[in-house]
């Protein structure tokens, strides 16, 4: 499709979106220079599966006593 000025694109946005839905790529210009392009959507949206973080979380676990156990033991030791 031929380039459309930004001012004209604002006026005809519905028509331009319809053209993009039909597969056209619409360059949008400002002062004669292409600044954006309205393109049809991907046929299949790309979905990236989030990685399983279970192993990573397990590697972060502290070794030894938990902080709560250390505090409890420390308080008991101070009392006696």
Tab-separated table of N, CA and C in Angstrom:
chain	number	residue	atom	x	y	z
A	1	UNK	N	0.848	-1.172	0.000
A	1	UNK	CA	0.000	0.000	0.000
A	1	UNK	C	0.894	1.236	0.000
A	2	UNK	N	0.397	2.313	-0.557
A	2	UNK	CA	1.195	3.537	-0.639
A	2	UNK	C	1.280	4.208	0.732
A	3	UNK	N	2.347	4.965	0.955
A	3	UNK	CA	2.528	5.627	2.249
A	3	UNK	C	1.382	6.590	2.568
A	4	UNK	N	1.081	6.709	3.849
A	4	UNK	CA	0.013	7.587	4.320
A	4	UNK	C	0.619	8.518	5.360
A	5	UNK	N	0.284	9.814	5.258
A	5	UNK	CA	0.810	10.755	6.245
A	5	UNK	C	0.160	10.485	7.601
A	6	UNK	N	0.833	10.903	8.645
A	6	UNK	CA	0.331	10.700	9.999
A	6	UNK	C	-1.020	11.389	10.177
A	7	UNK	N	-1.150	12.573	9.630
A	7	UNK	CA	-2.409	13.314	9.729
A	7	UNK	C	-3.537	12.544	9.046
A	8	UNK	N	-3.264	12.014	7.860
A	8	UNK	CA	-4.257	11.237	7.118
A	8	UNK	C	-4.553	9.916	7.834
A	9	UNK	N	-3.534	9.312	8.437
A	9	UNK	CA	-3.722	8.048	9.154
A	9	UNK	C	-4.673	8.229	10.334
A	10	UNK	N	-4.583	9.371	10.998
A	10	UNK	CA	-5.499	9.639	12.114
A	10	UNK	C	-6.943	9.676	11.626
A	11	UNK	N	-7.136	10.268	10.464
A	11	UNK	CA	-8.491	10.390	9.915
A	11	UNK	C	-9.026	9.048	9.425
A	12	UNK	N	-8.157	8.220	8.860
A	12	UNK	CA	-8.590	6.979	8.212
A	12	UNK	C	-8.125	5.728	8.947
A	13	UNK	N	-7.961	5.799	10.231
A	13	UNK	CA	-7.398	4.676	10.982
A	13	UNK	C	-8.200	3.399	10.787
A	14	UNK	N	-9.514	3.489	10.824
A	14	UNK	CA	-10.347	2.304	10.640
A	14	UNK	C	-10.087	1.623	9.310
A	15	UNK	N	-9.987	2.415	8.233
A	15	UNK	CA	-9.709	1.857	6.899
A	15	UNK	C	-8.327	1.225	6.842
A	16	UNK	N	-7.357	1.869	7.469
A	16	UNK	CA	-5.991	1.350	7.439
A	16	UNK	C	-5.876	0.050	8.235
A	17	UNK	N	-6.568	-0.028	9.351
A	17	UNK	CA	-6.557	-1.263	10.140
A	17	UNK	C	-7.212	-2.383	9.343
A	18	UNK	N	-8.303	-2.072	8.669
A	18	UNK	CA	-8.968	-3.074	7.832
A	18	UNK	C	-8.025	-3.575	6.738
A	19	UNK	N	-7.279	-2.662	6.121
A	19	UNK	CA	-6.321	-3.051	5.080
A	19	UNK	C	-5.232	-3.951	5.666
A	20	UNK	N	-4.777	-3.638	6.867
A	20	UNK	CA	-3.758	-4.469	7.515
A	20	UNK	C	-4.321	-5.844	7.840
A	21	UNK	N	-5.579	-5.899	8.248
A	21	UNK	CA	-6.212	-7.194	8.523
A	21	UNK	C	-6.233	-8.073	7.276
A	22	UNK	N	-6.353	-7.427	6.124
A	22	UNK	CA	-6.395	-8.161	4.856
A	22	UNK	C	-5.005	-8.494	4.323
A	23	UNK	N	-3.965	-8.093	5.052
A	23	UNK	CA	-2.609	-8.470	4.672
A	23	UNK	C	-1.730	-7.350	4.159
A	24	UNK	N	-2.257	-6.134	4.064
A	24	UNK	CA	-1.461	-5.015	3.549
A	24	UNK	C	-0.555	-4.451	4.642
A	25	UNK	N	0.590	-3.960	4.220
A	25	UNK	CA	1.505	-3.265	5.111
A	25	UNK	C	1.399	-1.785	4.772
A	26	UNK	N	1.078	-0.954	5.755
A	26	UNK	CA	0.814	0.461	5.505
A	26	UNK	C	1.899	1.312	6.145
A	27	UNK	N	2.785	1.911	5.327
A	27	UNK	CA	3.789	2.817	5.895
A	27	UNK	C	3.138	4.147	6.291
A	28	UNK	N	3.505	4.663	7.451
A	28	UNK	CA	2.984	5.940	7.929
A	28	UNK	C	4.149	6.915	7.973
A	29	UNK	N	3.935	8.073	7.363
A	29	UNK	CA	5.027	9.039	7.220
A	29	UNK	C	4.754	10.316	8.004
A	30	UNK	N	5.849	10.988	8.336
A	30	UNK	CA	5.795	12.325	8.920
A	30	UNK	C	6.798	13.156	8.139
A	31	UNK	N	6.301	14.192	7.497
A	31	UNK	CA	7.131	15.064	6.647
A	31	UNK	C	7.872	14.262	5.583
A	32	UNK	N	7.183	13.272	5.003
A	32	UNK	CA	7.739	12.493	3.907
A	32	UNK	C	8.663	11.359	4.313
A	33	UNK	N	8.927	11.212	5.596
A	33	UNK	CA	9.823	10.164	6.071
A	33	UNK	C	9.008	9.102	6.816
A	34	UNK	N	9.225	7.832	6.484
A	34	UNK	CA	8.492	6.755	7.143
A	34	UNK	C	8.905	6.674	8.608
A	35	UNK	N	7.901	6.774	9.498
A	35	UNK	CA	8.173	6.734	10.937
A	35	UNK	C	7.525	5.527	11.609
A	36	UNK	N	6.590	4.884	10.910
A	36	UNK	CA	5.920	3.707	11.474
A	36	UNK	C	5.359	2.875	10.334
A	37	UNK	N	4.986	1.650	10.667
A	37	UNK	CA	4.396	0.766	9.672
A	37	UNK	C	3.299	-0.040	10.352
A	38	UNK	N	2.104	0.005	9.772
A	38	UNK	CA	0.975	-0.778	10.263
A	38	UNK	C	0.983	-2.083	9.491
A	39	UNK	N	1.177	-3.185	10.205
A	39	UNK	CA	1.333	-4.490	9.549
A	39	UNK	C	0.276	-5.462	10.062
A	40	UNK	N	-0.017	-6.495	9.273
A	40	UNK	CA	-0.980	-7.496	9.732
A	40	UNK	C	-0.420	-8.272	10.921
A	41	UNK	N	-1.302	-8.792	11.765
A	41	UNK	CA	-0.819	-9.555	12.922
A	41	UNK	C	-0.220	-10.878	12.479
A	42	UNK	N	0.628	-11.443	13.333
A	42	UNK	CA	1.167	-12.777	13.070
A	42	UNK	C	0.011	-13.763	13.056
A	43	UNK	N	0.127	-14.764	12.218
A	43	UNK	CA	-0.943	-15.761	12.167
A	43	UNK	C	-0.974	-16.586	13.442
A	44	UNK	N	0.170	-16.880	13.990
A	44	UNK	CA	0.267	-17.668	15.220
A	44	UNK	C	1.043	-16.852	16.244
A	45	UNK	N	0.390	-16.393	17.300
A	45	UNK	CA	1.143	-15.625	18.292
A	45	UNK	C	2.219	-16.492	18.938
A	46	UNK	N	3.384	-15.911	19.075
A	46	UNK	CA	4.483	-16.679	19.672
A	46	UNK	C	4.308	-16.697	21.183
A	47	UNK	N	4.322	-17.878	21.729
A	47	UNK	CA	4.202	-18.038	23.177
A	47	UNK	C	5.440	-18.762	23.668
A	48	UNK	N	6.108	-18.131	24.553
A	48	UNK	CA	7.297	-18.724	25.128
A	48	UNK	C	6.931	-19.259	26.502
A	49	UNK	N	7.204	-20.523	26.706
A	49	UNK	CA	6.897	-21.130	27.994
A	49	UNK	C	7.924	-20.657	29.016
A	50	UNK	N	7.419	-20.263	30.149
A	50	UNK	CA	8.307	-19.824	31.224
A	50	UNK	C	9.117	-21.017	31.721
A	51	UNK	N	10.386	-20.814	32.000
A	51	UNK	CA	11.214	-21.929	32.466
A	51	UNK	C	10.766	-22.411	33.845
A	52	UNK	N	10.989	-23.680	34.112
A	52	UNK	CA	10.674	-24.248	35.417
A	52	UNK	C	11.767	-23.804	36.386
A	53	UNK	N	11.371	-23.094	37.399
A	53	UNK	CA	12.347	-22.536	38.334
A	53	UNK	C	12.524	-23.382	39.592
A	54	UNK	N	11.925	-24.558	39.619
A	54	UNK	CA	12.015	-25.419	40.797
A	54	UNK	C	13.442	-25.760	41.172
A	55	UNK	N	14.244	-26.163	40.197
A	55	UNK	CA	15.639	-26.527	40.472
A	55	UNK	C	16.434	-25.307	40.935
A	56	UNK	N	16.155	-24.161	40.334
A	56	UNK	CA	16.850	-22.938	40.726
A	56	UNK	C	16.510	-22.569	42.165
A	57	UNK	N	15.220	-22.650	42.505
A	57	UNK	CA	14.806	-22.340	43.877
A	57	UNK	C	15.447	-23.296	44.877
A	58	UNK	N	15.506	-24.567	44.513
A	58	UNK	CA	16.115	-25.558	45.405
A	58	UNK	C	17.586	-25.242	45.636
A	59	UNK	N	18.263	-24.722	44.608
A	59	UNK	CA	19.683	-24.405	44.758
A	59	UNK	C	19.898	-23.202	45.673
A	60	UNK	N	18.869	-22.400	45.882
A	60	UNK	CA	18.996	-21.211	46.722
A	60	UNK	C	18.703	-21.484	48.191
A	61	UNK	N	18.186	-22.645	48.498
A	61	UNK	CA	17.847	-22.961	49.884
A	61	UNK	C	19.108	-22.945	50.750
A	62	UNK	N	18.941	-22.353	51.919
A	62	UNK	CA	20.072	-22.259	52.843
A	62	UNK	C	20.357	-23.622	53.448
A	63	UNK	N	21.609	-23.891	53.648
A	63	UNK	CA	22.028	-25.145	54.268
A	63	UNK	C	22.095	-24.932	55.774
A	64	UNK	N	21.811	-25.943	56.528
A	64	UNK	CA	21.908	-25.839	57.981
A	64	UNK	C	20.602	-25.402	58.613
A	65	UNK	N	20.712	-24.731	59.778
A	65	UNK	CA	19.536	-24.326	60.533
A	65	UNK	C	18.820	-23.164	59.853
A	66	UNK	N	17.508	-23.134	60.041
A	66	UNK	CA	16.735	-22.006	59.526
A	66	UNK	C	16.950	-20.805	60.438
A	67	UNK	N	16.689	-19.629	59.932
A	67	UNK	CA	16.875	-18.416	60.718
A	67	UNK	C	15.968	-18.418	61.941
A	68	UNK	N	14.734	-18.874	61.772
A	68	UNK	CA	13.823	-18.908	62.922
A	68	UNK	C	14.361	-19.837	64.012
A	69	UNK	N	14.945	-20.979	63.632
A	69	UNK	CA	15.505	-21.915	64.609
A	69	UNK	C	16.688	-21.274	65.324
A	70	UNK	N	17.520	-20.538	64.619
A	70	UNK	CA	18.675	-19.864	65.226
A	70	UNK	C	18.207	-18.839	66.252
A	71	UNK	N	17.182	-18.056	65.908
A	71	UNK	CA	16.663	-17.035	66.826
A	71	UNK	C	16.072	-17.690	68.066
A	72	UNK	N	15.276	-18.735	67.875
A	72	UNK	CA	14.667	-19.439	69.017
A	72	UNK	C	15.746	-20.003	69.933
A	73	UNK	N	16.731	-20.660	69.359
A	73	UNK	CA	17.822	-21.231	70.163
A	73	UNK	C	18.589	-20.143	70.900
A	74	UNK	N	18.814	-19.015	70.238
A	74	UNK	CA	19.547	-17.913	70.849
A	74	UNK	C	18.768	-17.343	72.030
A	75	UNK	N	17.472	-17.188	71.881
A	75	UNK	CA	16.650	-16.665	72.974
A	75	UNK	C	16.610	-17.634	74.155
A	76	UNK	N	16.532	-18.913	73.865
A	76	UNK	CA	16.530	-19.914	74.940
A	76	UNK	C	17.864	-19.901	75.684
A	77	UNK	N	18.951	-19.733	74.958
A	77	UNK	CA	20.273	-19.723	75.584
A	77	UNK	C	20.444	-18.501	76.480
A	78	UNK	N	19.832	-17.372	76.126
A	78	UNK	CA	19.951	-16.157	76.925
A	78	UNK	C	19.164	-16.259	78.223
A	79	UNK	N	18.100	-17.035	78.226
A	79	UNK	CA	17.249	-17.143	79.412
A	79	UNK	C	17.927	-17.940	80.517
A	80	UNK	N	18.698	-18.923	80.190
A	80	UNK	CA	19.235	-19.838	81.203
A	80	UNK	C	20.662	-19.603	81.402
